[in-house]
Coordinates of C-alpha atoms in Angstrom, one line a residue:
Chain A
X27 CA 41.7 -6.6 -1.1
X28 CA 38.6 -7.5 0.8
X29 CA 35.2 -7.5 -0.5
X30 CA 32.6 -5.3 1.7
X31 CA 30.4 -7.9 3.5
X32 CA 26.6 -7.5 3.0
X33 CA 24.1 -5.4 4.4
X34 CA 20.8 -6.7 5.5
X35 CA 18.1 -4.6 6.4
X36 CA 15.2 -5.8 7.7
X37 CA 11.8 -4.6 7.6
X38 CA 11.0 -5.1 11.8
X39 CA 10.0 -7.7 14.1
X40 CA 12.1 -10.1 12.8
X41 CA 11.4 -14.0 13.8
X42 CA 13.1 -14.0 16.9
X43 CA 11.4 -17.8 17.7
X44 CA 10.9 -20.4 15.4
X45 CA 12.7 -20.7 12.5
X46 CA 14.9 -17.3 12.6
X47 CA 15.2 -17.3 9.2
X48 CA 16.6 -13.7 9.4
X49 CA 18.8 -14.1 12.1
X50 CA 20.2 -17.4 10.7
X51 CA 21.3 -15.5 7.8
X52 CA 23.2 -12.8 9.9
X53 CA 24.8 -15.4 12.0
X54 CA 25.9 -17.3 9.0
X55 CA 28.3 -14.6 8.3
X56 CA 29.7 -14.3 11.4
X57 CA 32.4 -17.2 11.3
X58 CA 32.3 -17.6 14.7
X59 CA 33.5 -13.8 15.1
X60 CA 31.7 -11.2 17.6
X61 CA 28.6 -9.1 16.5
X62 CA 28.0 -6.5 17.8
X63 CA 24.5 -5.3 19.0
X64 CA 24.1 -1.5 18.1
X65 CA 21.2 -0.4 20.4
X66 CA 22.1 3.4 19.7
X67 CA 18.4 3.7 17.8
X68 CA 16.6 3.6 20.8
X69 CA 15.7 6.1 23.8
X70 CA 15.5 3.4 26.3
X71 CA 17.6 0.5 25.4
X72 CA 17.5 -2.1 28.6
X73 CA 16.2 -5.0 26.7
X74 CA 17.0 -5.2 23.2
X75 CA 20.3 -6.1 23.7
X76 CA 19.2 -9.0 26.3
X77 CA 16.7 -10.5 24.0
X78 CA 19.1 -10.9 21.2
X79 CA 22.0 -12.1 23.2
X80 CA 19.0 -14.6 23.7
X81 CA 17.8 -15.6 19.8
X82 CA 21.7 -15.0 18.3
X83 CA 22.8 -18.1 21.5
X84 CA 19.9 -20.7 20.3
X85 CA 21.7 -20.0 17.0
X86 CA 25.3 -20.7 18.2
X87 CA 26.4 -16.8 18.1
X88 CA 28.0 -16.0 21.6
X89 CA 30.5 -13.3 21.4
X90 CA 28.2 -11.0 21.5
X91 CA 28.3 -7.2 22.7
X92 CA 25.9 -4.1 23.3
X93 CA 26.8 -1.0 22.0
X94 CA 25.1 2.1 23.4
X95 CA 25.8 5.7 23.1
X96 CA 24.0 8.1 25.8
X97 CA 25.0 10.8 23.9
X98 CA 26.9 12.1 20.8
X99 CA 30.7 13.4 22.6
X100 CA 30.5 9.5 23.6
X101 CA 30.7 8.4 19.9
X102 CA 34.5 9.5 20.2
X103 CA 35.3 7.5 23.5
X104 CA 37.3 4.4 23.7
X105 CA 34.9 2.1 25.1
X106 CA 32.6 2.5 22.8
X107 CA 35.0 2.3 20.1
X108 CA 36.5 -0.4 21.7
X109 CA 33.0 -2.9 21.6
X110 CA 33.6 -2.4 17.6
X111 CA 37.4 -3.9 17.3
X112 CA 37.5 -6.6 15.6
X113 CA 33.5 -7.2 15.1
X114 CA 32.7 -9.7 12.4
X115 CA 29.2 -8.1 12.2
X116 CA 27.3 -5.2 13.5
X117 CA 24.0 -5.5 14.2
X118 CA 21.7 -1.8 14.9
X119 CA 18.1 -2.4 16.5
X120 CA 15.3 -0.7 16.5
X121 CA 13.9 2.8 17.5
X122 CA 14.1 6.5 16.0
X123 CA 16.2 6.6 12.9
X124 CA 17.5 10.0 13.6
X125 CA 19.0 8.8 16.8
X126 CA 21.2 7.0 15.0
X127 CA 22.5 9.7 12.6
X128 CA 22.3 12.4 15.3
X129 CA 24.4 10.5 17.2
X130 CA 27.2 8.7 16.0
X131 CA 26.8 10.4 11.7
X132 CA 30.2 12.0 11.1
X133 CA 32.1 10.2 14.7
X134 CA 34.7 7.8 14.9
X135 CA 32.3 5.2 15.6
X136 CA 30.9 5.4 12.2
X137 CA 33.6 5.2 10.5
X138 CA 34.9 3.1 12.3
X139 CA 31.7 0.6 11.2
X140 CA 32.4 1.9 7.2
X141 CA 35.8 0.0 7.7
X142 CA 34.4 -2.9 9.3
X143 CA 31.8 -3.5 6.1
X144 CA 34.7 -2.5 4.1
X145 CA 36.9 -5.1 5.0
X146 CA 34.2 -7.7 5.2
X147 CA 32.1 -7.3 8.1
X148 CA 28.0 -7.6 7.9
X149 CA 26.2 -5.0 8.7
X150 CA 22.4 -5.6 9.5
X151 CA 19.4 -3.1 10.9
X152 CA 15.8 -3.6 11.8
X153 CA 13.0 -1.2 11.5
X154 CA 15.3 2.2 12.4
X155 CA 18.1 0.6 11.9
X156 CA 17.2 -0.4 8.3
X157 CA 15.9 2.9 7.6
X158 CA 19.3 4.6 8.2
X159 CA 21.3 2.6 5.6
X160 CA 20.0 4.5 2.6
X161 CA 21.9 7.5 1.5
X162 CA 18.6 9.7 2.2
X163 CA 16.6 8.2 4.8
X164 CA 12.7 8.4 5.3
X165 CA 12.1 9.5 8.7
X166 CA 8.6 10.5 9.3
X167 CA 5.5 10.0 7.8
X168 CA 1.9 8.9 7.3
X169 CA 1.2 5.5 7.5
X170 CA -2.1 4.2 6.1
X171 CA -2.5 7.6 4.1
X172 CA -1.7 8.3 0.5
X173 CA 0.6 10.7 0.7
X174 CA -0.2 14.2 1.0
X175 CA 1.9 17.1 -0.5
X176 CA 4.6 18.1 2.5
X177 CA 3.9 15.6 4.5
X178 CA 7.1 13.7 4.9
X179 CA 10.4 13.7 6.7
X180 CA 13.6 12.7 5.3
X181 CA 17.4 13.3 6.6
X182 CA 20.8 11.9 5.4
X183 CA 21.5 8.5 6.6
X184 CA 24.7 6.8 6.9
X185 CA 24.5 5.8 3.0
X186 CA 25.9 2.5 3.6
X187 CA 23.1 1.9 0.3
X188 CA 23.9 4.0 -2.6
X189 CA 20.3 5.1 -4.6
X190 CA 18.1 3.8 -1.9
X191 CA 15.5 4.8 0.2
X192 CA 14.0 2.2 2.6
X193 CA 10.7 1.8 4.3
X194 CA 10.0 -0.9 6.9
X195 CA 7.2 -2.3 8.7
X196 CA 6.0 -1.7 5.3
X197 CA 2.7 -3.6 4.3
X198 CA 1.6 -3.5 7.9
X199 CA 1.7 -0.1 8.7
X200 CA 0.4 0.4 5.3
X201 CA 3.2 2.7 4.0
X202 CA 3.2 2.5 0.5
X203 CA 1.5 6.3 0.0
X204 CA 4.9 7.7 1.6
X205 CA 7.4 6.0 -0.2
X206 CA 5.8 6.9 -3.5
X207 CA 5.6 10.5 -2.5
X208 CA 9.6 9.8 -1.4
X209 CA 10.5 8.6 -4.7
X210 CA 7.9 11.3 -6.4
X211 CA 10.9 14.3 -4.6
X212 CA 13.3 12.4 -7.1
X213 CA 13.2 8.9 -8.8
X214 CA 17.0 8.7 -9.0
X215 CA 16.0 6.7 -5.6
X216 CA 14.9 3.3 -5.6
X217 CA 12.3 3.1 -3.4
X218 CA 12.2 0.0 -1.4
X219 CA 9.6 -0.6 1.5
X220 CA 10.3 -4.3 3.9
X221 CA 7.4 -6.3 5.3
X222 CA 8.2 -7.0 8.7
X223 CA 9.9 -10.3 9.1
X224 CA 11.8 -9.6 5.9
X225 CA 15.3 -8.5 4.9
X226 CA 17.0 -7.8 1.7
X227 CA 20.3 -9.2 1.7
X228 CA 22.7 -6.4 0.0
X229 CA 25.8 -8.1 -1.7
X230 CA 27.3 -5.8 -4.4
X231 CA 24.8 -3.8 -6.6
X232 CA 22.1 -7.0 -5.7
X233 CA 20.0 -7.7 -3.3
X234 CA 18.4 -11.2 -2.4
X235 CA 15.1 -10.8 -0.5
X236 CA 14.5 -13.2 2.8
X237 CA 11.8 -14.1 5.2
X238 CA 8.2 -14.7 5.4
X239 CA 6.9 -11.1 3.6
X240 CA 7.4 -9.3 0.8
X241 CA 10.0 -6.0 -0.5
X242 CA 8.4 -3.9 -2.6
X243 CA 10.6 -1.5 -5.3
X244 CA 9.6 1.8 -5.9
X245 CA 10.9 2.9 -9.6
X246 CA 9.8 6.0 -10.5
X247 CA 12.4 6.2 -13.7
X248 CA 9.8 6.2 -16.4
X249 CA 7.2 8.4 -14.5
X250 CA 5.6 10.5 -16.7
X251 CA 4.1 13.1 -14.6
X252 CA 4.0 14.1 -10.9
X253 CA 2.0 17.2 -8.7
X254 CA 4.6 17.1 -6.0
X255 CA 6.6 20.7 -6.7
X256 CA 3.0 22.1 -8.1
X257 CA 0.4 21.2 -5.7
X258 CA -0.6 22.9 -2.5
X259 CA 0.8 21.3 0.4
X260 CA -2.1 18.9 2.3
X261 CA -3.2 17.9 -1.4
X262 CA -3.0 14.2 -2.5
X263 CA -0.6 13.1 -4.9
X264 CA -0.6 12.4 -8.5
X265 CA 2.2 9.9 -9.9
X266 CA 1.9 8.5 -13.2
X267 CA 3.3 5.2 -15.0
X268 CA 5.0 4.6 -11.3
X269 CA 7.3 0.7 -12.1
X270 CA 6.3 -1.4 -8.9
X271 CA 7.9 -4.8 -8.3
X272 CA 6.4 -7.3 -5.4
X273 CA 9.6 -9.5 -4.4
X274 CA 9.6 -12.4 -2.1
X275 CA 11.8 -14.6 -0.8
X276 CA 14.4 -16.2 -2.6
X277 CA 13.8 -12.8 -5.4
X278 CA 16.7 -11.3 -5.9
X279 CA 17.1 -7.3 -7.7
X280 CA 19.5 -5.8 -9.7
X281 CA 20.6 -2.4 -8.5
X282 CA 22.1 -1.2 -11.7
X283 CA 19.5 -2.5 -14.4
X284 CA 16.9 -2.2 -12.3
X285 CA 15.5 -5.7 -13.1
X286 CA 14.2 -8.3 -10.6
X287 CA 15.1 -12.1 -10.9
X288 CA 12.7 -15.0 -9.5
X289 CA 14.1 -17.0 -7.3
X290 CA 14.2 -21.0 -8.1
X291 CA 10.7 -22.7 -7.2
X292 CA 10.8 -23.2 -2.8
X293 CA 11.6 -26.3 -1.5
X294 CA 7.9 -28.6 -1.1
X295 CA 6.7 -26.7 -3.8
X296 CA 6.3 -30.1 -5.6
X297 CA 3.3 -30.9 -3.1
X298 CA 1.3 -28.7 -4.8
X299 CA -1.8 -29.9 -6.0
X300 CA -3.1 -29.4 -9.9
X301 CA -6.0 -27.2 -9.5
X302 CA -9.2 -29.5 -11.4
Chain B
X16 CA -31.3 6.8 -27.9
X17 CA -29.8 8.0 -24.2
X18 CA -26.8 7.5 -22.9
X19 CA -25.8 5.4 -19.7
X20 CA -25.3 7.3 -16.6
X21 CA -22.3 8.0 -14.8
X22 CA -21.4 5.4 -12.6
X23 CA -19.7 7.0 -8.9
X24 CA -17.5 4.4 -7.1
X25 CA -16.3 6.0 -3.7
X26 CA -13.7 4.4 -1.3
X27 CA -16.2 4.9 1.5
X28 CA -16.4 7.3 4.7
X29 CA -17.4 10.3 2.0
X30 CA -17.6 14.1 3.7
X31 CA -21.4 13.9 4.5
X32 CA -20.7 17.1 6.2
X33 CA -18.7 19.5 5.2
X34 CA -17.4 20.5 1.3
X35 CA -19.5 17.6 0.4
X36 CA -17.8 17.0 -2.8
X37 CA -18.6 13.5 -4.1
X38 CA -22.6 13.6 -2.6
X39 CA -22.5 17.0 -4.7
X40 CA -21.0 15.5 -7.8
X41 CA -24.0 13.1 -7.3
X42 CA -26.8 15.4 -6.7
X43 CA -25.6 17.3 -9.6
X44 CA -26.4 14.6 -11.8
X45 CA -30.6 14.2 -10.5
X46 CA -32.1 17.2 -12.1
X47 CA -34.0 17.2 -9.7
X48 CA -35.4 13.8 -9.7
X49 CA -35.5 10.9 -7.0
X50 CA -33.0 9.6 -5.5
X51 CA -33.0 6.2 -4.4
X52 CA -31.0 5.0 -1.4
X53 CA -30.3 1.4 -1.4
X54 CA -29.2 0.1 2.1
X55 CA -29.2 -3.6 0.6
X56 CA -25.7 -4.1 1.8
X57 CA -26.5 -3.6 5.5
X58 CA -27.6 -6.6 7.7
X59 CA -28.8 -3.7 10.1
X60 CA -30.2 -0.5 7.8
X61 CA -31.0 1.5 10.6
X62 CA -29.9 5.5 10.7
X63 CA -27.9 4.9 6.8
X64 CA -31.0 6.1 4.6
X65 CA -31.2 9.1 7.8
X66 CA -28.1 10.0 7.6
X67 CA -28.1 10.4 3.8
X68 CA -31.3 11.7 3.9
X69 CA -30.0 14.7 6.0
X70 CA -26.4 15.1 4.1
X71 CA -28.4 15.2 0.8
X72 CA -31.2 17.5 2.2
X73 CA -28.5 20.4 2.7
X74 CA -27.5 19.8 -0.9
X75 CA -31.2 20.6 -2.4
X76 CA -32.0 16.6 -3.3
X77 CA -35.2 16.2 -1.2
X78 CA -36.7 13.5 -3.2
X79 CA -35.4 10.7 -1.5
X80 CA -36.7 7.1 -0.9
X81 CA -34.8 4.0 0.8
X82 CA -34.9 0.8 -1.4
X83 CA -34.1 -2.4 1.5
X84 CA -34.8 -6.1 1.0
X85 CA -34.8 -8.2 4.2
X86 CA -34.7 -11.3 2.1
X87 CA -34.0 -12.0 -2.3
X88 CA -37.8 -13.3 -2.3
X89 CA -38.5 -9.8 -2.2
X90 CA -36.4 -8.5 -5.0
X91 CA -39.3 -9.4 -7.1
X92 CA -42.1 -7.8 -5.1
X93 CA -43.7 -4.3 -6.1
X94 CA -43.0 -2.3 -2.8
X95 CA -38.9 -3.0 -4.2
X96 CA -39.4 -2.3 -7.6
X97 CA -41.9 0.6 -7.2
X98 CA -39.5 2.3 -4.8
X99 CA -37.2 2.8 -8.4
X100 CA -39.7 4.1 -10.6
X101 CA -38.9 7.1 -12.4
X102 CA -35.6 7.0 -10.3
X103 CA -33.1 9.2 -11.8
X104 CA -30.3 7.7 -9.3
X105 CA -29.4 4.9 -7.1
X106 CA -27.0 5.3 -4.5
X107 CA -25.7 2.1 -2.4
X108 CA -24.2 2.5 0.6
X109 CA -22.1 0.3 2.7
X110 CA -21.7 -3.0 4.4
X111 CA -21.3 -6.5 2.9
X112 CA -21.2 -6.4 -1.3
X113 CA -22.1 -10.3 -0.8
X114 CA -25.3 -8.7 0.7
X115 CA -25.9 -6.9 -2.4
X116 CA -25.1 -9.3 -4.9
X117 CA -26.8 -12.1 -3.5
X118 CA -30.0 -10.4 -2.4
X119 CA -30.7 -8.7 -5.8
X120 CA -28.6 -10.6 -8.7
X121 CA -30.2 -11.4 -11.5
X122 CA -33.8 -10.0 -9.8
X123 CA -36.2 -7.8 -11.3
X124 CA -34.3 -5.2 -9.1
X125 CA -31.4 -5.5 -10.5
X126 CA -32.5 -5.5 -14.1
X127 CA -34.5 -2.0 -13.2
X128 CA -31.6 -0.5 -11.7
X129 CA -29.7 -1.7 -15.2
X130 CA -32.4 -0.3 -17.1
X131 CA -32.3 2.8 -15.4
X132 CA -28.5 3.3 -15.7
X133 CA -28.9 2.8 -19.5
X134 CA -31.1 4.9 -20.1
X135 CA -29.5 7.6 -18.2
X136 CA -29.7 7.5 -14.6
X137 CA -26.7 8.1 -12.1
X138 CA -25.6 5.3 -10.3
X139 CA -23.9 5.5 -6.6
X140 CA -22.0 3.2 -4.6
X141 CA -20.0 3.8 -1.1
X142 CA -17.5 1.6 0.0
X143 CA -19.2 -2.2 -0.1
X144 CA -21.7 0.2 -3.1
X145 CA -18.6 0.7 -4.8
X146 CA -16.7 -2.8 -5.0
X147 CA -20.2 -4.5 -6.2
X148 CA -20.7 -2.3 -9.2
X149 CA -17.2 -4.5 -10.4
X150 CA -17.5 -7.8 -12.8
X151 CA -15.4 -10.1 -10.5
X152 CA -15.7 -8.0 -6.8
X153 CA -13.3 -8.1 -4.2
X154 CA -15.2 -10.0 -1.6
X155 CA -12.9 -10.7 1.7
X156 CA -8.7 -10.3 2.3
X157 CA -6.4 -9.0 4.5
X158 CA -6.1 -5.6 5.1
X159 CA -2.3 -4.2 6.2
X160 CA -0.1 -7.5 4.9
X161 CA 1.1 -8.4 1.7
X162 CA -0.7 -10.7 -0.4
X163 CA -0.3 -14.1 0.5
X164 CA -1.4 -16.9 -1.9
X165 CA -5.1 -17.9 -1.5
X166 CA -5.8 -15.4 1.0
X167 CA -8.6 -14.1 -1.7
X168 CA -12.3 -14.4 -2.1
X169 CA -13.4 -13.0 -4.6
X170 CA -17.3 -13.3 -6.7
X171 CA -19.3 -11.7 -9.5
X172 CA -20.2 -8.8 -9.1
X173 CA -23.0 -6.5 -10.7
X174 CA -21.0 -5.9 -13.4
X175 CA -21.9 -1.9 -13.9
X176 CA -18.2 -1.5 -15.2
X177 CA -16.4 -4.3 -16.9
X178 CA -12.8 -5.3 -16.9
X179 CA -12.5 -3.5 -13.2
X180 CA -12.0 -4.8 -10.1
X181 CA -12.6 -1.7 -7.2
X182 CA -11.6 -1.8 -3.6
X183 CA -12.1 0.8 -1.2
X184 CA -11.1 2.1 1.8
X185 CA -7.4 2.1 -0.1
X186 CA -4.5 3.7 2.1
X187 CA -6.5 3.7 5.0
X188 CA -7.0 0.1 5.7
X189 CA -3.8 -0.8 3.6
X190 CA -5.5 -2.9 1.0
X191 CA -2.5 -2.6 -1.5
X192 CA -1.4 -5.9 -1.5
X193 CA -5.0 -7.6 -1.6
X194 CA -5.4 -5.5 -4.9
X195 CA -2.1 -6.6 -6.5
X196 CA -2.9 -10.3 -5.5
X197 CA -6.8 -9.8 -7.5
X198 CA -5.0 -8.4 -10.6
X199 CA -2.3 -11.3 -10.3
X200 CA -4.9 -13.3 -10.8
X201 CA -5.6 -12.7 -14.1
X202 CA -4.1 -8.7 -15.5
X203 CA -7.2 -8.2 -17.7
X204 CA -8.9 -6.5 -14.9
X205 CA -7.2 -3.5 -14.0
X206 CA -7.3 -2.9 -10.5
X207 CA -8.9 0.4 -9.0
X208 CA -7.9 1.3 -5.4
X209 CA -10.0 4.0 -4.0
X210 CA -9.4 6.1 -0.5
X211 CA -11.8 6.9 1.5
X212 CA -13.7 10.3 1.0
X213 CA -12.5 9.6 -2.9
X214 CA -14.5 8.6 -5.5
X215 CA -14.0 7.3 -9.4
X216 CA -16.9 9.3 -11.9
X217 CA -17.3 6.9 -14.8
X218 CA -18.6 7.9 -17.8
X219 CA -17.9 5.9 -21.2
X220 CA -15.2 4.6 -20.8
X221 CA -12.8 6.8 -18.7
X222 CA -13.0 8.2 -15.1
X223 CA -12.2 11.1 -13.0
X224 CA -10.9 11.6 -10.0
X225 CA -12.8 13.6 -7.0
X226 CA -12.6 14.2 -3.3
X227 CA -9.4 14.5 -1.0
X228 CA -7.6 10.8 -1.0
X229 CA -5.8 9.1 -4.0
X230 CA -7.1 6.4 -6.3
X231 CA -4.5 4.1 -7.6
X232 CA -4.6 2.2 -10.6
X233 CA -2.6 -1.5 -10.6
X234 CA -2.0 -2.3 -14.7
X235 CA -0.9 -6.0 -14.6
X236 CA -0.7 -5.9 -18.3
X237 CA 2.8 -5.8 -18.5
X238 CA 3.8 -7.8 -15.6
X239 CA 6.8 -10.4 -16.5
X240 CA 6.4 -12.9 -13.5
X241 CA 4.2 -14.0 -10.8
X242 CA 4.5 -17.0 -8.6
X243 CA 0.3 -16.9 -7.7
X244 CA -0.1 -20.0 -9.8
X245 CA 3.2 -22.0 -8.2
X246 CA 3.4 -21.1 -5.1
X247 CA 1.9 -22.3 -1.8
X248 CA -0.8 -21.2 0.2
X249 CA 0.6 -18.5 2.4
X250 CA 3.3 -17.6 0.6
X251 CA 3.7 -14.1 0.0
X252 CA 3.1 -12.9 -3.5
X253 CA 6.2 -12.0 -6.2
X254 CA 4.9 -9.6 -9.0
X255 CA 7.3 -8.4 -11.4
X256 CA 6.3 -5.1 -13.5
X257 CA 3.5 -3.9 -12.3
X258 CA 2.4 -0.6 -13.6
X259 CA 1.0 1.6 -11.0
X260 CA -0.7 5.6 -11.6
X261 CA -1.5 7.3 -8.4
X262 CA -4.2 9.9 -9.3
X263 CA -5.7 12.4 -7.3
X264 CA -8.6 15.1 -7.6
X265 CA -9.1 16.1 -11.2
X266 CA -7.2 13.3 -12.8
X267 CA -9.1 11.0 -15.2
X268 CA -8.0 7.8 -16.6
X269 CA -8.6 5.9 -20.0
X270 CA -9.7 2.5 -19.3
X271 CA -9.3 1.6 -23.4
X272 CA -5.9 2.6 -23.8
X273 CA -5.2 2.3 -20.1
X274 CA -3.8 6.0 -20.0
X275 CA -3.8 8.7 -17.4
X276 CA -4.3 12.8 -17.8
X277 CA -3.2 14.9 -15.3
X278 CA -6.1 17.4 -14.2
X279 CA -5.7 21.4 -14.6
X280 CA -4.0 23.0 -11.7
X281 CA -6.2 23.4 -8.8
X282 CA -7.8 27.1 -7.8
X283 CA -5.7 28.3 -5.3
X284 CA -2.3 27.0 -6.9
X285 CA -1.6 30.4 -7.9
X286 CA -1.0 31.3 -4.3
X287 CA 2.1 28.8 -4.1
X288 CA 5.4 30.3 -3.6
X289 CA 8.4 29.3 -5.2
X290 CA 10.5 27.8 -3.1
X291 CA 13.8 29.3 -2.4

């Protein structure tokens, strides 16, 4: 039996340019087989699919196709169905997270792209499309704001992640007060918020972390006490003895302890200089 | 033999209009006495010793008199130093902490204002107020990106509260990964994250929690791994372990055994409804 290919979700505004560090990695797993671009996330999507059929060519990838859904009673239709057989990877951009679970959560398309990873194909997302992997997605809230008592949206996502909830754009927009006050509604999730340019790379119950930023983990297991079901909504939160671990690349995190690995010193890293 | 006054670290942008809680919490500590505004930190005083002169006016505190020093020559003259006598608090307010520290360290000034905090006086500090009352003070870093090695500048502070490093305008401006990055640096200083309109009330030491943001609380002692020593410039920061307390309004924190208390259910909880 196959093993489920990875999943890499990526915090937004991946390299699309110079090194493609991100993109390298989703095209290394391709073996030469189609990916497909899943622009579903996004109200207007002339353009996303055009500017990675651009970066995925300078790295070799040509077979590559668009899928769009206009609307939902589409997700059923052959051609869109049809763009998905035999996809070695499936690839969602970016855009409004609940466009993707509104439209194609529960359809033949989706499940179509559970077999896919099930049988070995990568699935990777930036910005919304990260965002919908986890089983419970974050879909709206503050961003540079602690987080305030009701003030946050989350839906089911497509779960692809088990124990997961994922934040992107995360050290930019400043989003660190919302996915404490996610993880506050239940530490059973993981909280995990993605700098942009920056993917975990999900193989198993591990995830490797990629690119120029950091992933932050969220482990609220050993907090000792929160204000979220007492306090008045609008009120700031209170989390105590809240776990955080700061990952960058070449980190990797185990799902099941809970425990974060350093990755082997970077390549140049010998050029350093003795501080005197 | 007195005690030493409460020191008041706020994340900056403080209510000067409205509930007025932390310019409250201050005036509640004069008794009456003079207040002493100190607008060192501002290459440009102008309308800061106004503006608190009319926010503290509507709180009673009429007493008021604006401490400024164009150039540290005249940290040693008597118009500076007089303008403290028989202060019975100092309040700094914003701008550059390196104009602070470098204008009045190690001055007569700044051994009056030490001398007055001993022996009982209250002493205030807004946003560049607050980060200067630190040992080592957060001088200059990004704001809204992870923590990327040498990306830091950080100098001695005042030292009003030891083993502390403060930065302020928290959520807001994102500062989360400039604060892990200081306490990576060397965990003995816990690092104290306030939001604007939020302010720390040390006394002893332990604090409290007032005003309507968060103030977080980054506890590096039990971190396992960081690469801050290794790594090269512009890499982004691992951090494994970090202990992190959000607190909010009522909240205080131990900074001996490095231990937070929840407050005492806000008035007006009562009026919650379960949920159903």
């Amino acid at each position: 039996m196959a093993e489920p290919g990875a999943l890499i979700a990526i915090g937004g505004h991946e390299d699309k340019e110079r090194d493609r560090v991100i993109l390298k990695e989703v095209a290394g797993r391709l073996n030469g087989g189609k990916l497909v671009i899943a622009t579903v996330a996004s109200h207007e999507p002339e353009g996303y699919f055009e500017s990675y059929q651009e970066a995925f060519g300078a790295l070799g990838v040509t077979n590559l196709v668009e899928l769009y859904v206009e609307e939902r009673s589409q997700s059923s239709d052959n051609p869109a169905l049809e763009a998905l057989d035999g996809a070695a990877g499936v690839f969602f951009s970016g855009g409004d997270q609940l466009r993707i679970s509104s439209q194609i959560g529960d359809t033949p398309i989706e499940r179509r792209i559970r077999e896919l990873h099930e049988a070995g194909a990568v699935i990777a997302g930036t910005s919304a499309g990260a965002s919908v992997m986890s089983e419970t997605m974050l879909v709206k809230g503050a961003s540079s704001e602690s987080y305030r008592i009701g003030d946050l949206h989350m839906a089911p996502g497509l779960g692809l992640i088990r124990d997961l909830i994922i934040d992107q754009h995360f050290a930019e927009r400043g989003r660190y007060g919302r996915l404490l006050g996610a993880v506050a509604h239940n530490p059973r999730l993981l909280g995990v918020g993605i700098d942009e340019d920056t993917a975990i790379v999900v193989e198993g119950r591990a995830f490797r972390v990629i690119g120029s930023g950091a992933a932050y983990v969220v482990d609220g297991a050993e907090t000792t006490h929160s204000n979220i079901a007492e306090a008045r909504a609008e009120r700031a939160l209170s989390m105590f003895n809240v776990c955080m671990h700061v990952l960058s690349s070449g980190d990797r995190f185990d799902l099941d302890t809970r425990k974060p690995t350093a990755g082997a010193h970077e390549e140049g890293a010998e050029a350093r200089k003795d501080r005197d």
